[in-house]
Amino acid sequence: MFEKQIIQSDKAPKAIGPYSQAVRVGDLVFVSGQIPLDPNTGELVGEDFKAQAEQVIDNLAAICQAAGGDLSNIVKLNVYLTDLSRFAEFNEVMNSRFAAPYPARAALGISALPKGAQVEAEAVLALA
């Protein structure tokens, strides 16, 4: 049986439900979905899609750091968009924050996200 280690960062928003920001099991870290909440206020960063996408990546990065890694340790990224026409914009933000080799990724169009967010992302990290 694997031991679960809970990962918590004050530089990312607190969980808004009964879940952990991330859980480490062995060399894998499973990061819960992050929406574009400002960790200081708990509020959405605004209605601008790019600002929301950047905040989502910032939140993921903070949790990666708390786990002992960084964005380059992400091996799988799942992205949820309330408007799939924003797919290219998300790619631009991702290109500005990630370097090759890129993680595996899925991008899904969904009808709604918590607090009216336009984008959410969850990740799996591999740490040595």
C-alpha positions as YAML, in Angstrom:
chain: A
units: angstrom
residues:
- id: 1
  name: MET
  ca: [0.00, 0.00, 0.00]
- id: 2
  name: PHE
  ca: [1.33, 3.41, -0.94]
- id: 3
  name: GLU
  ca: [1.47, 6.20, 1.59]
- id: 4
  name: LYS
  ca: [-0.34, 9.38, 0.53]
- id: 5
  name: GLN
  ca: [1.38, 12.69, 1.21]
- id: 6
  name: ILE
  ca: [-0.83, 15.77, 1.02]
- id: 7
  name: ILE
  ca: [0.73, 18.74, -0.80]
- id: 8
  name: GLN
  ca: [-0.38, 22.25, 0.21]
- id: 9
  name: SER
  ca: [0.78, 25.68, -0.97]
- id: 10
  name: ASP
  ca: [-0.26, 29.06, 0.40]
- id: 11
  name: LYS
  ca: [0.74, 30.47, -3.02]
- id: 12
  name: ALA
  ca: [-2.21, 28.68, -4.65]
- id: 13
  name: PRO
  ca: [-5.90, 29.03, -3.80]
- id: 14
  name: LYS
  ca: [-7.27, 26.99, -0.94]
- id: 15
  name: ALA
  ca: [-9.46, 24.07, -1.96]
- id: 16
  name: ILE
  ca: [-13.10, 25.15, -2.36]
- id: 17
  name: GLY
  ca: [-14.41, 21.71, -1.50]
- id: 18
  name: PRO
  ca: [-13.52, 18.45, 0.23]
- id: 19
  name: TYR
  ca: [-10.26, 17.76, -1.64]
- id: 20
  name: SER
  ca: [-6.52, 18.42, -1.39]
- id: 21
  name: GLN
  ca: [-4.58, 20.72, -3.69]
- id: 22
  name: ALA
  ca: [-2.39, 17.72, -4.53]
- id: 23
  name: VAL
  ca: [-1.55, 14.23, -3.33]
- id: 24
  name: ARG
  ca: [1.82, 12.54, -3.73]
- id: 25
  name: VAL
  ca: [2.00, 8.76, -3.99]
- id: 26
  name: GLY
  ca: [5.51, 7.45, -4.60]
- id: 27
  name: ASP
  ca: [7.10, 9.53, -7.35]
- id: 28
  name: LEU
  ca: [3.77, 10.77, -8.75]
- id: 29
  name: VAL
  ca: [1.92, 13.92, -7.71]
- id: 30
  name: PHE
  ca: [-1.73, 14.34, -8.66]
- id: 31
  name: VAL
  ca: [-2.72, 18.02, -8.74]
- id: 32
  name: SER
  ca: [-6.39, 18.86, -8.38]
- id: 33
  name: GLY
  ca: [-8.06, 21.06, -10.96]
- id: 34
  name: GLN
  ca: [-7.03, 24.68, -10.65]
- id: 35
  name: ILE
  ca: [-9.30, 27.51, -11.70]
- id: 36
  name: PRO
  ca: [-8.10, 31.12, -12.04]
- id: 37
  name: LEU
  ca: [-8.52, 32.14, -8.42]
- id: 38
  name: ASP
  ca: [-6.18, 34.70, -6.89]
- id: 39
  name: PRO
  ca: [-4.66, 32.87, -3.90]
- id: 40
  name: ASN
  ca: [-4.76, 36.06, -1.80]
- id: 41
  name: THR
  ca: [-8.42, 36.90, -2.33]
- id: 42
  name: GLY
  ca: [-10.00, 33.63, -3.40]
- id: 43
  name: GLU
  ca: [-11.71, 35.51, -6.24]
- id: 44
  name: LEU
  ca: [-11.48, 35.10, -10.02]
- id: 45
  name: VAL
  ca: [-8.73, 37.22, -11.56]
- id: 46
  name: GLY
  ca: [-11.21, 38.79, -13.98]
- id: 47
  name: GLU
  ca: [-13.06, 38.01, -17.18]
- id: 48
  name: ASP
  ca: [-10.06, 38.25, -19.56]
- id: 49
  name: PHE
  ca: [-9.37, 34.72, -20.85]
- id: 50
  name: LYS
  ca: [-5.59, 35.18, -21.09]
- id: 51
  name: ALA
  ca: [-5.38, 36.47, -17.51]
- id: 52
  name: GLN
  ca: [-7.44, 33.51, -16.35]
- id: 53
  name: ALA
  ca: [-5.26, 31.02, -18.23]
- id: 54
  name: GLU
  ca: [-2.09, 32.59, -16.83]
- id: 55
  name: GLN
  ca: [-3.48, 32.41, -13.28]
- id: 56
  name: VAL
  ca: [-4.33, 28.74, -13.74]
- id: 57
  name: ILE
  ca: [-0.71, 28.06, -14.77]
- id: 58
  name: ASP
  ca: [0.56, 30.18, -11.84]
- id: 59
  name: ASN
  ca: [-1.56, 28.11, -9.45]
- id: 60
  name: LEU
  ca: [-0.27, 24.85, -10.94]
- id: 61
  name: ALA
  ca: [3.32, 26.14, -10.70]
- id: 62
  name: ALA
  ca: [2.90, 27.02, -7.01]
- id: 63
  name: ILE
  ca: [1.63, 23.54, -6.23]
- id: 64
  name: CYS
  ca: [4.40, 21.94, -8.29]
- id: 65
  name: GLN
  ca: [6.93, 23.95, -6.28]
- id: 66
  name: ALA
  ca: [5.35, 22.87, -2.98]
- id: 67
  name: ALA
  ca: [5.70, 19.26, -4.16]
- id: 68
  name: GLY
  ca: [9.41, 19.75, -4.88]
- id: 69
  name: GLY
  ca: [9.16, 20.19, -8.64]
- id: 70
  name: ASP
  ca: [8.17, 22.70, -11.28]
- id: 71
  name: LEU
  ca: [6.12, 22.86, -14.47]
- id: 72
  name: SER
  ca: [8.73, 20.75, -16.29]
- id: 73
  name: ASN
  ca: [7.81, 17.80, -14.04]
- id: 74
  name: ILE
  ca: [4.25, 17.72, -15.40]
- id: 75
  name: VAL
  ca: [3.81, 14.61, -17.52]
- id: 76
  name: LYS
  ca: [0.04, 14.89, -18.08]
- id: 77
  name: LEU
  ca: [-2.11, 17.99, -18.24]
- id: 78
  name: ASN
  ca: [-5.89, 18.02, -18.59]
- id: 79
  name: VAL
  ca: [-7.44, 21.33, -19.62]
- id: 80
  name: TYR
  ca: [-11.12, 22.22, -19.46]
- id: 81
  name: LEU
  ca: [-12.46, 25.16, -21.48]
- id: 82
  name: THR
  ca: [-15.96, 26.58, -21.42]
- id: 83
  name: ASP
  ca: [-15.35, 27.83, -24.97]
- id: 84
  name: LEU
  ca: [-13.25, 25.62, -27.25]
- id: 85
  name: SER
  ca: [-12.70, 28.56, -29.59]
- id: 86
  name: ARG
  ca: [-10.18, 29.70, -26.92]
- id: 87
  name: PHE
  ca: [-8.03, 26.60, -27.56]
- id: 88
  name: ALA
  ca: [-5.40, 28.53, -29.56]
- id: 89
  name: GLU
  ca: [-5.21, 31.23, -26.87]
- id: 90
  name: PHE
  ca: [-4.57, 28.59, -24.23]
- id: 91
  name: ASN
  ca: [-1.83, 27.13, -26.43]
- id: 92
  name: GLU
  ca: [-0.17, 30.57, -26.57]
- id: 93
  name: VAL
  ca: [-0.18, 30.84, -22.77]
- id: 94
  name: MET
  ca: [1.09, 27.29, -22.44]
- id: 95
  name: ASN
  ca: [3.87, 27.97, -24.98]
- id: 96
  name: SER
  ca: [5.00, 30.95, -22.91]
- id: 97
  name: ARG
  ca: [5.26, 28.89, -19.71]
- id: 98
  name: PHE
  ca: [6.26, 25.36, -20.76]
- id: 99
  name: ALA
  ca: [9.32, 24.18, -22.69]
- id: 100
  name: ALA
  ca: [9.73, 21.11, -24.85]
- id: 101
  name: PRO
  ca: [9.37, 18.27, -24.23]
- id: 102
  name: TYR
  ca: [5.76, 19.18, -23.49]
- id: 103
  name: PRO
  ca: [3.52, 17.08, -21.28]
- id: 104
  name: ALA
  ca: [0.85, 14.82, -22.69]
- id: 105
  name: ARG
  ca: [-2.41, 16.78, -22.74]
- id: 106
  name: ALA
  ca: [-6.14, 16.59, -23.21]
- id: 107
  name: ALA
  ca: [-8.33, 19.65, -23.82]
- id: 108
  name: LEU
  ca: [-12.06, 19.34, -23.34]
- id: 109
  name: GLY
  ca: [-14.93, 21.73, -23.96]
- id: 110
  name: ILE
  ca: [-17.37, 21.76, -21.06]
- id: 111
  name: SER
  ca: [-20.53, 23.70, -20.24]
- id: 112
  name: ALA
  ca: [-19.49, 25.37, -16.97]
- id: 113
  name: LEU
  ca: [-16.80, 25.62, -14.30]
- id: 114
  name: PRO
  ca: [-16.93, 26.64, -10.63]
- id: 115
  name: LYS
  ca: [-17.29, 30.37, -9.91]
- id: 116
  name: GLY
  ca: [-17.86, 31.10, -13.60]
- id: 117
  name: ALA
  ca: [-14.25, 30.40, -14.59]
- id: 118
  name: GLN
  ca: [-13.45, 29.98, -18.29]
- id: 119
  name: VAL
  ca: [-10.57, 27.53, -17.84]
- id: 120
  name: GLU
  ca: [-9.40, 24.84, -15.43]
- id: 121
  name: ALA
  ca: [-6.39, 22.53, -15.52]
- id: 122
  name: GLU
  ca: [-5.29, 19.51, -13.54]
- id: 123
  name: ALA
  ca: [-1.92, 17.80, -13.73]
- id: 124
  name: VAL
  ca: [0.15, 14.75, -12.92]
- id: 125
  name: LEU
  ca: [3.81, 15.30, -12.04]
- id: 126
  name: ALA
  ca: [6.60, 12.75, -12.02]
- id: 127
  name: LEU
  ca: [9.32, 13.39, -9.43]
- id: 128
  name: ALA
  ca: [12.51, 11.35, -9.02]
...
